[in-house]
Coordinates of C-alpha atoms and ligand atoms in Angstrom, one line a residue:
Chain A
X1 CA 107.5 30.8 -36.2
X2 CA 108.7 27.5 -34.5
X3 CA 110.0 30.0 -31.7
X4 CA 106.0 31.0 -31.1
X5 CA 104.9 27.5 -31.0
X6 CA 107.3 25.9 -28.8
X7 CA 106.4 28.8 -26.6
X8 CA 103.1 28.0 -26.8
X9 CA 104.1 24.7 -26.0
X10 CA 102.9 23.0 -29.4
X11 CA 105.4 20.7 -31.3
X12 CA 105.2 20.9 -35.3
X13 CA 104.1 17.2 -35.6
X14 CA 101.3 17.5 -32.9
X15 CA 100.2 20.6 -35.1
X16 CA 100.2 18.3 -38.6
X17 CA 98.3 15.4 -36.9
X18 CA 96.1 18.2 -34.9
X19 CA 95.1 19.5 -38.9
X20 CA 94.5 16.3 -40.4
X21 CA 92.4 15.2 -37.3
X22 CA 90.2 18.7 -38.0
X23 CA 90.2 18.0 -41.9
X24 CA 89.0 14.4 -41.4
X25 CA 86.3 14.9 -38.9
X26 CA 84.9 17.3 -41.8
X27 CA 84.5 14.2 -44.2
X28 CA 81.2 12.6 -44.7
X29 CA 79.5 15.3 -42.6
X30 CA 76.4 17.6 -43.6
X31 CA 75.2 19.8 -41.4
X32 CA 71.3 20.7 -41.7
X33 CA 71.0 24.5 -41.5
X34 CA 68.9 26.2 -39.0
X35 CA 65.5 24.6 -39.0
X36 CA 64.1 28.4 -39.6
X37 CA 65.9 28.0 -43.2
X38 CA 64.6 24.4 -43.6
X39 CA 60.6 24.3 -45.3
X40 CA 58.6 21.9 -43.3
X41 CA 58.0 18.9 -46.0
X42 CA 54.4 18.3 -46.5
X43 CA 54.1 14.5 -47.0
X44 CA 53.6 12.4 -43.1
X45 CA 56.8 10.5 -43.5
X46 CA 60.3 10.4 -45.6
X47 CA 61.0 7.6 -47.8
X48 CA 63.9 6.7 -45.5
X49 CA 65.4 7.7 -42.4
X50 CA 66.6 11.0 -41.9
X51 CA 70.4 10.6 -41.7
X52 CA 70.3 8.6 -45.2
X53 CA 68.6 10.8 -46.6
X54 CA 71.1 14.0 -45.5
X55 CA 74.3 11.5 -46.6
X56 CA 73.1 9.2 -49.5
X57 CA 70.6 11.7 -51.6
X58 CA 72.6 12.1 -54.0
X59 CA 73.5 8.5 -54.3
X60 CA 70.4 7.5 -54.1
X61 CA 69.1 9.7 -56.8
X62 CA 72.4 9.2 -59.3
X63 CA 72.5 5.5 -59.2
X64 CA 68.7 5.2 -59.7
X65 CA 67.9 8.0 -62.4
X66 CA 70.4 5.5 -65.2
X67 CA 67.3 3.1 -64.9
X68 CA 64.5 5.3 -64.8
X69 CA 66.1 7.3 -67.6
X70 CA 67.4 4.5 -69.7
X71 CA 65.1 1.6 -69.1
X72 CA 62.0 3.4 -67.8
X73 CA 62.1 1.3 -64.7
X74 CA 60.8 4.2 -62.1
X75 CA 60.9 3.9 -58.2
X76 CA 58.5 6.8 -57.6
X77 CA 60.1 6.4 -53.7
X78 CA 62.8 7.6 -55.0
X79 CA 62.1 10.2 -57.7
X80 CA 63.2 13.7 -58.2
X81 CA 60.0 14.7 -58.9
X82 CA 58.9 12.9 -55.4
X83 CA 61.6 14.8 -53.5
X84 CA 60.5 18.1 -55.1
X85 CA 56.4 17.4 -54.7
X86 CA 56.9 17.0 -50.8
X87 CA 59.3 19.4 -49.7
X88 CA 59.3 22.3 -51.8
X89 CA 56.6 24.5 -51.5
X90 CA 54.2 25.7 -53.8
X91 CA 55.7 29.0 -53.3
X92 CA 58.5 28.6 -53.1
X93 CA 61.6 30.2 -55.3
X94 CA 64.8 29.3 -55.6
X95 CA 66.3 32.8 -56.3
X96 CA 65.1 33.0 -52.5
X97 CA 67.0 30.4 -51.2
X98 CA 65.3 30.3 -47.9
X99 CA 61.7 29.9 -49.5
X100 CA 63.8 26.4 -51.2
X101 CA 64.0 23.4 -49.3
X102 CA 67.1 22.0 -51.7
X103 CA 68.2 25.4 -52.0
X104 CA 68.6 26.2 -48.8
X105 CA 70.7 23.5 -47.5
X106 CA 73.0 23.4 -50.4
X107 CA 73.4 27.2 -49.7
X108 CA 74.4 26.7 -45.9
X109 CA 76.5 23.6 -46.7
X110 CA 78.2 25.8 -50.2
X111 CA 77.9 22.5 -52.5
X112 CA 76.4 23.3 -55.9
X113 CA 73.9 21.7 -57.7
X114 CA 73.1 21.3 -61.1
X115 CA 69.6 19.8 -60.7
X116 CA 67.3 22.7 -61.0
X117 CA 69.2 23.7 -64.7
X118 CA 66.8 21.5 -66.0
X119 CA 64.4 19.8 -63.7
X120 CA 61.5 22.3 -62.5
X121 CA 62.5 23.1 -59.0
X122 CA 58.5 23.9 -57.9
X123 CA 56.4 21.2 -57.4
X124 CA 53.6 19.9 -59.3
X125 CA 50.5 21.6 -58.3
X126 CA 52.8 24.5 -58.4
X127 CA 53.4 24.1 -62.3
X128 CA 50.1 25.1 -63.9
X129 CA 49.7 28.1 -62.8
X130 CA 47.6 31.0 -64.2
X131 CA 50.0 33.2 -65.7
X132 CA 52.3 30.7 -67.4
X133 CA 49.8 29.3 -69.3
X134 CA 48.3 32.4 -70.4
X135 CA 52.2 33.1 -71.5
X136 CA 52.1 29.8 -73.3
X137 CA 48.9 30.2 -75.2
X138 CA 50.3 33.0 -76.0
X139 CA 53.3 32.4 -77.7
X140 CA 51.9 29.6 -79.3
X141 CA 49.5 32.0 -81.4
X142 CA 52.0 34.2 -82.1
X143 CA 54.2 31.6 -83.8
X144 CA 51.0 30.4 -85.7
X145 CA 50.1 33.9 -86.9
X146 CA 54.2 34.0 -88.3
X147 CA 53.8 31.3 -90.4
X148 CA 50.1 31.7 -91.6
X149 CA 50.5 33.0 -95.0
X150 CA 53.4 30.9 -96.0
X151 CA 52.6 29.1 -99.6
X152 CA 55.7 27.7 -101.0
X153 CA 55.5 23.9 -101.8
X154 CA 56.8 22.7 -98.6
X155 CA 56.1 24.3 -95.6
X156 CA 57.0 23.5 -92.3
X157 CA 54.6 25.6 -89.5
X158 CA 55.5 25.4 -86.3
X159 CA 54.5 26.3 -83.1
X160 CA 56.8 26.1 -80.2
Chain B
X1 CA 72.4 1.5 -77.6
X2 CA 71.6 0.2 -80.5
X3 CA 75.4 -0.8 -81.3
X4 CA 75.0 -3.7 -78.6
X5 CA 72.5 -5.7 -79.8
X6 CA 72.7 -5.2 -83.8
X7 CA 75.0 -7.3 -85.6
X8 CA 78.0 -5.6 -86.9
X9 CA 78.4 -5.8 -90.7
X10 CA 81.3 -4.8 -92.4
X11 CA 81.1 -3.3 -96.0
X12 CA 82.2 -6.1 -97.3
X13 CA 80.0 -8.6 -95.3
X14 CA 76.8 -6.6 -96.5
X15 CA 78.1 -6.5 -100.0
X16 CA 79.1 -10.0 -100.7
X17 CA 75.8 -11.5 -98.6
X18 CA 78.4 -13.1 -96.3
X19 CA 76.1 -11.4 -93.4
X20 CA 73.3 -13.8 -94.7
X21 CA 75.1 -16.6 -92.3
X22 CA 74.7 -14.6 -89.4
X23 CA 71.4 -13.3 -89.6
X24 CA 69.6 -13.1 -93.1
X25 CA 68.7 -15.4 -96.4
X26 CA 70.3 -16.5 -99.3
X27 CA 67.1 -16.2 -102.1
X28 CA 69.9 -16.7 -105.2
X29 CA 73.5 -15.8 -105.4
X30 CA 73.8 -12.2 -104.5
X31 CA 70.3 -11.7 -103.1
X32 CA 69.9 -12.2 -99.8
X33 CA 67.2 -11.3 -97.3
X34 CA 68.9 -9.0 -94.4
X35 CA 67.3 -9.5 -90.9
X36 CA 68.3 -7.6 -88.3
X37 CA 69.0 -9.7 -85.7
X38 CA 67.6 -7.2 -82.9
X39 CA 64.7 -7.4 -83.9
X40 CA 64.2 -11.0 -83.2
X41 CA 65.9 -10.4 -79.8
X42 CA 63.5 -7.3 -78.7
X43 CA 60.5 -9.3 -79.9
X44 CA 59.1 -10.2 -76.2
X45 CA 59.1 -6.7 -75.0
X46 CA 57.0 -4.0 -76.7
X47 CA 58.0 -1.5 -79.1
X48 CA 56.0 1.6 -79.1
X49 CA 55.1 3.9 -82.3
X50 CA 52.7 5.9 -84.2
X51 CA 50.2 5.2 -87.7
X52 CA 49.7 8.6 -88.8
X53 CA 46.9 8.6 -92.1
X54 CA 47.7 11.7 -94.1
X55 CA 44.4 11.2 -96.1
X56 CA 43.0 12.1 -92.6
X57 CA 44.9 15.4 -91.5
X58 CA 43.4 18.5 -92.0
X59 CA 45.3 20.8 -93.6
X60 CA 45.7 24.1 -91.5
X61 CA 45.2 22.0 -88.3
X62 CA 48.0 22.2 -85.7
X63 CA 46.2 20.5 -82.9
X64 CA 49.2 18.1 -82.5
X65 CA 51.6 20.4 -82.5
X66 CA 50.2 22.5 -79.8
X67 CA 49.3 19.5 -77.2
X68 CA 52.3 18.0 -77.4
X69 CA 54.4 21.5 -77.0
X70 CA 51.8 21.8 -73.8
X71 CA 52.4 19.0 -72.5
X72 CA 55.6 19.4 -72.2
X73 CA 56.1 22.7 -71.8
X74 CA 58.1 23.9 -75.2
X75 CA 57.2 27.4 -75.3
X76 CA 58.0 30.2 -77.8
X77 CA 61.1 32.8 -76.8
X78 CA 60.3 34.9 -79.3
X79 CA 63.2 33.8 -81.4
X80 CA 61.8 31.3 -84.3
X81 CA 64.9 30.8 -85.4
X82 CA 66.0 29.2 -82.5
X83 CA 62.8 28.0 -80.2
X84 CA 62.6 24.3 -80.1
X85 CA 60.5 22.2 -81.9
X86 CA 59.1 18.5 -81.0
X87 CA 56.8 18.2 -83.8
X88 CA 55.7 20.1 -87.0
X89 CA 53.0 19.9 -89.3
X90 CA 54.5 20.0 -92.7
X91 CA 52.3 20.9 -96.0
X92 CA 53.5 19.4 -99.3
X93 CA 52.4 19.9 -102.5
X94 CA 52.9 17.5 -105.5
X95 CA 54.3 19.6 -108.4
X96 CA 52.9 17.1 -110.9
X97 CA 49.2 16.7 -110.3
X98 CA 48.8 19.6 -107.4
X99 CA 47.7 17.1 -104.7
X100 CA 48.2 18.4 -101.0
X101 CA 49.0 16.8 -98.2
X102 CA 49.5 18.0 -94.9
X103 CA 51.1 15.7 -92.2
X104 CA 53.0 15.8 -88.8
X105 CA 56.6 15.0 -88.2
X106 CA 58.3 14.5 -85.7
X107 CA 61.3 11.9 -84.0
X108 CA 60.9 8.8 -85.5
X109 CA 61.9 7.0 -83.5
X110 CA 64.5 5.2 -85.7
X111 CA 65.4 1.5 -84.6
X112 CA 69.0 1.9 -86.2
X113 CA 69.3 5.7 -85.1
X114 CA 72.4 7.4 -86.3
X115 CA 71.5 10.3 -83.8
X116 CA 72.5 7.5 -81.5
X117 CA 75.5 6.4 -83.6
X118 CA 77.8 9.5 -83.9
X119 CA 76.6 10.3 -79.7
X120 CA 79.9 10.5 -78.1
X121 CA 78.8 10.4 -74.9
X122 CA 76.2 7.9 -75.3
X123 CA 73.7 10.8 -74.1
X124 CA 71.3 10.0 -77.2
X125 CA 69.8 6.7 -76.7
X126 CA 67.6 3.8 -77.7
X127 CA 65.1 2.6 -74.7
X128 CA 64.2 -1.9 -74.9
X129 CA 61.1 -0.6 -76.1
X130 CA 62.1 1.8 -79.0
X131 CA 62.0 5.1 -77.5
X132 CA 64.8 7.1 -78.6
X133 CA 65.7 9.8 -76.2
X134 CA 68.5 12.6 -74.9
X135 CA 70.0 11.8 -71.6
X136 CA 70.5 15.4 -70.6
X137 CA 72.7 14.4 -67.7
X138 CA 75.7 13.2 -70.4
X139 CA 74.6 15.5 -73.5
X140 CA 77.5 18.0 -73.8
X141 CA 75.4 19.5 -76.2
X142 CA 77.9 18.6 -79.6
X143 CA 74.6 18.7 -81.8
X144 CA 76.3 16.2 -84.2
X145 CA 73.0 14.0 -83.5
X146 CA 71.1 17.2 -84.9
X147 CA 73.6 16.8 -88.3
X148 CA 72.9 13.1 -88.3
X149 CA 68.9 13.1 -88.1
X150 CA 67.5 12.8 -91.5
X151 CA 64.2 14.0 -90.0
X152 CA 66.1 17.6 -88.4
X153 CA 63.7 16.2 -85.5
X154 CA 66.2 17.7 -83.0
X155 CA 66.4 20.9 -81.4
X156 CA 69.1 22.6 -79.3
X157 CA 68.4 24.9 -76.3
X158 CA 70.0 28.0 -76.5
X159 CA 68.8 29.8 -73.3
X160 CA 68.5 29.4 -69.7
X161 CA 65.0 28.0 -69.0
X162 CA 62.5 28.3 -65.9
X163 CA 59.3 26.9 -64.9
X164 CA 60.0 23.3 -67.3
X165 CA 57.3 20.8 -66.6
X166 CA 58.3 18.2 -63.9
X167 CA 58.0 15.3 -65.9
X168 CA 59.9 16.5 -69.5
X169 CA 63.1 18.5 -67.7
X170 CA 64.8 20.6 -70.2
X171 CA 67.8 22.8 -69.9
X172 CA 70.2 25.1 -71.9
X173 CA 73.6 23.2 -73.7
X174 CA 71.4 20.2 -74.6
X175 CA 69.4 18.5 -77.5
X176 CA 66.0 17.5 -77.0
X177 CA 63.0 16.1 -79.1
X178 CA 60.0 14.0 -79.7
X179 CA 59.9 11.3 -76.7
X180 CA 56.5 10.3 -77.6
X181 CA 55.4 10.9 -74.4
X182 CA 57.8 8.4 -72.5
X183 CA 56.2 9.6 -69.4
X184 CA 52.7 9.1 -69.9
X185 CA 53.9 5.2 -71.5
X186 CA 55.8 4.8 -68.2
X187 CA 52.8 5.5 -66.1
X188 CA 50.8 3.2 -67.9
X189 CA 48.8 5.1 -70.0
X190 CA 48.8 3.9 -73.9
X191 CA 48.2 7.2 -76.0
X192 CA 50.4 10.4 -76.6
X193 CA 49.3 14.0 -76.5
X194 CA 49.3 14.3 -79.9
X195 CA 47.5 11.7 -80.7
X196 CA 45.1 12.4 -77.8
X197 CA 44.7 16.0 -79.4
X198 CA 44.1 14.3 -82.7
X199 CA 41.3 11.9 -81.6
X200 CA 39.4 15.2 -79.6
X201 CA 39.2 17.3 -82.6
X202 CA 37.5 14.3 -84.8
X203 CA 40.2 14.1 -87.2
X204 CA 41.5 10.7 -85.7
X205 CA 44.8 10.4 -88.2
X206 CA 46.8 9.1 -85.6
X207 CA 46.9 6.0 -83.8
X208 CA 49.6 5.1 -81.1
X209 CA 50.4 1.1 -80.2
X210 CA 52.8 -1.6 -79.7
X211 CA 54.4 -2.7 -82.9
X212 CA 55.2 -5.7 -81.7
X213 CA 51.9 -7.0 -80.6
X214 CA 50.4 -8.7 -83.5
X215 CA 46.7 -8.0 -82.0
X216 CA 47.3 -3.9 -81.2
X217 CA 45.0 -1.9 -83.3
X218 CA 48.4 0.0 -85.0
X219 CA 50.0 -3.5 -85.5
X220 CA 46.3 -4.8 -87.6
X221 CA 45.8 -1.3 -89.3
X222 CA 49.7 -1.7 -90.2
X223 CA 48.8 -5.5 -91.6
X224 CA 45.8 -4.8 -93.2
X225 CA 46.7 -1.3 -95.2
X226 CA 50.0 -1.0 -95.5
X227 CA 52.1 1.7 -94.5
X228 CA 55.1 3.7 -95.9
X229 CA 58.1 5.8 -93.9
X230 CA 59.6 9.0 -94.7
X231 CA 63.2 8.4 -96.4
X232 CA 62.4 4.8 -96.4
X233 CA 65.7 4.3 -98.4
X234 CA 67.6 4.8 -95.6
X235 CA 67.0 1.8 -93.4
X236 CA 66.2 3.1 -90.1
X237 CA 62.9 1.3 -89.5
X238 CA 61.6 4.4 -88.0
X239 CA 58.8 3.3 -85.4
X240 CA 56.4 6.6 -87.0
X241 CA 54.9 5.1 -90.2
X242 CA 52.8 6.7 -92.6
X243 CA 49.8 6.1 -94.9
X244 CA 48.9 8.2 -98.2
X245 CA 52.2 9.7 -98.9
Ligands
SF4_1 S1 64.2 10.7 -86.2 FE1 66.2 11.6 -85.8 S2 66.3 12.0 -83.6 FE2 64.7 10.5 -84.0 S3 65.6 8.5 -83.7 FE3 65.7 9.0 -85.9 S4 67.7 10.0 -86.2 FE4 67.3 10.0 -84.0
SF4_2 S1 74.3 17.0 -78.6 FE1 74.2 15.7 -76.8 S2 72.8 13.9 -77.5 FE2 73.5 15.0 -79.3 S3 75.4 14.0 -80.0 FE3 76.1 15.7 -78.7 S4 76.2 14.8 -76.7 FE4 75.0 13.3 -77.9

């Protein structure tokens, strides 16, 4: 091996500082996927610039969800819900990363997220839509219909 | 949490009415009047909670319990057993004189929560203003909160969920319940689903206010004709209080 390099004309600590150079210049750094992959947002404006928004999402959104969440004190400039509203599309689906704003650039860049686990990942207007509730009403009724002849002393109906 | 602001007591304290220095009064020897001493120190902000008037709730009526699993999106899996519940309308029947009631329970939003004292991640939570909640972003999804409720107000998600609503985010591996509509009451709005539902169908049992505002219509109705908890015995101070049972 050092026989190849030398010819080459590479000395082992140019290589080593030549490495850490290439793994350092990798830190901080996100790199926006194609714009074909990236939805258009639909709002005029970003709640701040561009380049803080690619580095310091995350940051933004950790440091201020312990407030919302815990003292109710919301920044609706800087909400999940916000973020989700503007750039996700109504039809969008996250099994389809390319259809998902979030989705799409945490694909391209390989960091996972745990958001969508819990938080919706469509947007508002996107929620109601016909066939959930139908699914809703739905299940609701049946539960109801389970417990409706139950006539011990303490009953508990309930309808999730 | 509600372990900062109380005042400690040990066993002995509480037993010998030495805590009556730090925050109570000595009536005679031995009895003593306990105040909590967060209570005088969350005072100024609001604390939000719920009259519910059991002479008032129709029996067979589940118009609570549906708004407030619409609202935020608790649906069915088909698994009883195991599908959450945020509320439930509860029938009881006196053995000795036959008398029914029929009322709604849910979280009460204890102000000395021991869902919040045996947390070990300090995911379950009491807001200033009395909310208790499940910070899903810590809950590692022990349950010992579920064990510790008196009021089995909690529920555990077994299964992977879709399509939550944005504003109540729910997810497999964590506890949820009740959060009397924290985001309606941080948008501004004063009133819950349930109670909303309550008021539409005629039946008005349910009133929703701030406890701590002496002039609130709960706060006056509270004054003026009294009000009972479930397992009052225990000393939680729950902020859901109850009339006629
Ligand atoms: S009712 Fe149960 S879940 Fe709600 S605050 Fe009290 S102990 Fe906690
Ligand atoms: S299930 Fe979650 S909220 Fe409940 S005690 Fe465990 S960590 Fe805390």
């Amino acid at each position: 091996m050092p026989s190849v390099l030398t010819r080459a004309g590479l000395s082992l600590p140019a290589l080593l500082a030549g490495l850490v150079f290439f793994a350092l210049s990798g830190c901080g750094k996100v790199e926006p996927p194609p714009a074909s992959l990236l939805a258009e947002a639909r709002g005029d404006q970003c709640v701040e610039p561009t380049d803080v928004m690619r580095r310091e999402h995350m940051q933004i959104l950790m440091h201020e969800r312990d407030e919302a969440k815990r003292y109710g004190r919301r920044n609706p400039d800087h909400s999940f819900v916000g973020c989700v509203d503007c750039h996700v599309s109504p039809t969008a689906n996250r099994e389809d990363p390319s259809t998902h704003f979030c989705m799409a650039c945490h694909e391209f860049n390989a960091v996972r997220m745990d958001c969508f686990q819990c938080h919706t990942d469509r947007p508002s207007d996107a929620a109601p839509a016909s066939h959930r509730n139908v699914d809703l009403h739905e299940s609701i009724e049946r539960h109801l219909a389970a417990h409706a002849d139950a006539s011990t002393n303490a009953v508990e109906v309930s309808i999730p | 949490m509600s372990s900062d602001n109380s005042a400690p007591l040990s066993r002995r304290q509480f037993i010998t009415g030495a805590a009556a220095a730090v925050a109570g009064l000595t009536i005679a020897p031995g009895v003593f009047l306990l105040k909590p001493a967060e209570a005088a120190q969350k005072a100024d902000g609001p604390r939000w909670g719920l009259l519910i008037d059991t002479s008032k709730c129709a029996d067979g009526c589940t118009a609570c319990v549906r708004a407030c699993h619409e609202e935020n999106g608790v649906r069915s899996l088909g698994r009883p057993e195991t599908d959450a519940q945020w509320i439930r309308k509860v029938n009881l029947t006196e053995r000795a004189t036959g008398h029914q009631h029929s009322l709604p329970v849910m979280c009460q939003h204890c102000e000395n929560p021991p869902c919040v004292d045996v947390c070990p991640t300090h995911a379950s939570f009491i807001r200033p203003d009395g909310i208790v909640l499940v910070d899903k972003h810590s809950c590692i999804g022990c349950r010992y909160c579920m064990m510790a409720c008196p009021y089995k107000a909690r529920s555990f998600i077994h299964e992977k969920l879709t399509d939550q609503k944005p504003h109540a985010p729910r997810g497999k591996g964590t506890v949820e319940s009740c959060t009397l509509c924290v985001h309606r009451i941080d948008r501004g709005e004063r009133t819950t689903a349930c109670v909303e539902a309550c008021n539409r169908d005629g039946h008005k049992a349910m009133t929703f206010g701030d406890l701590h505002d002496p002039d609130s219509e709960i706060s006056q109705r509270l004054r003026n004709y009294g009000s009972t908890t479930i397992r009052a015995d225990l000393r939680l101070n729950p902020a859901v209080r109850y009339q006629g049972i």
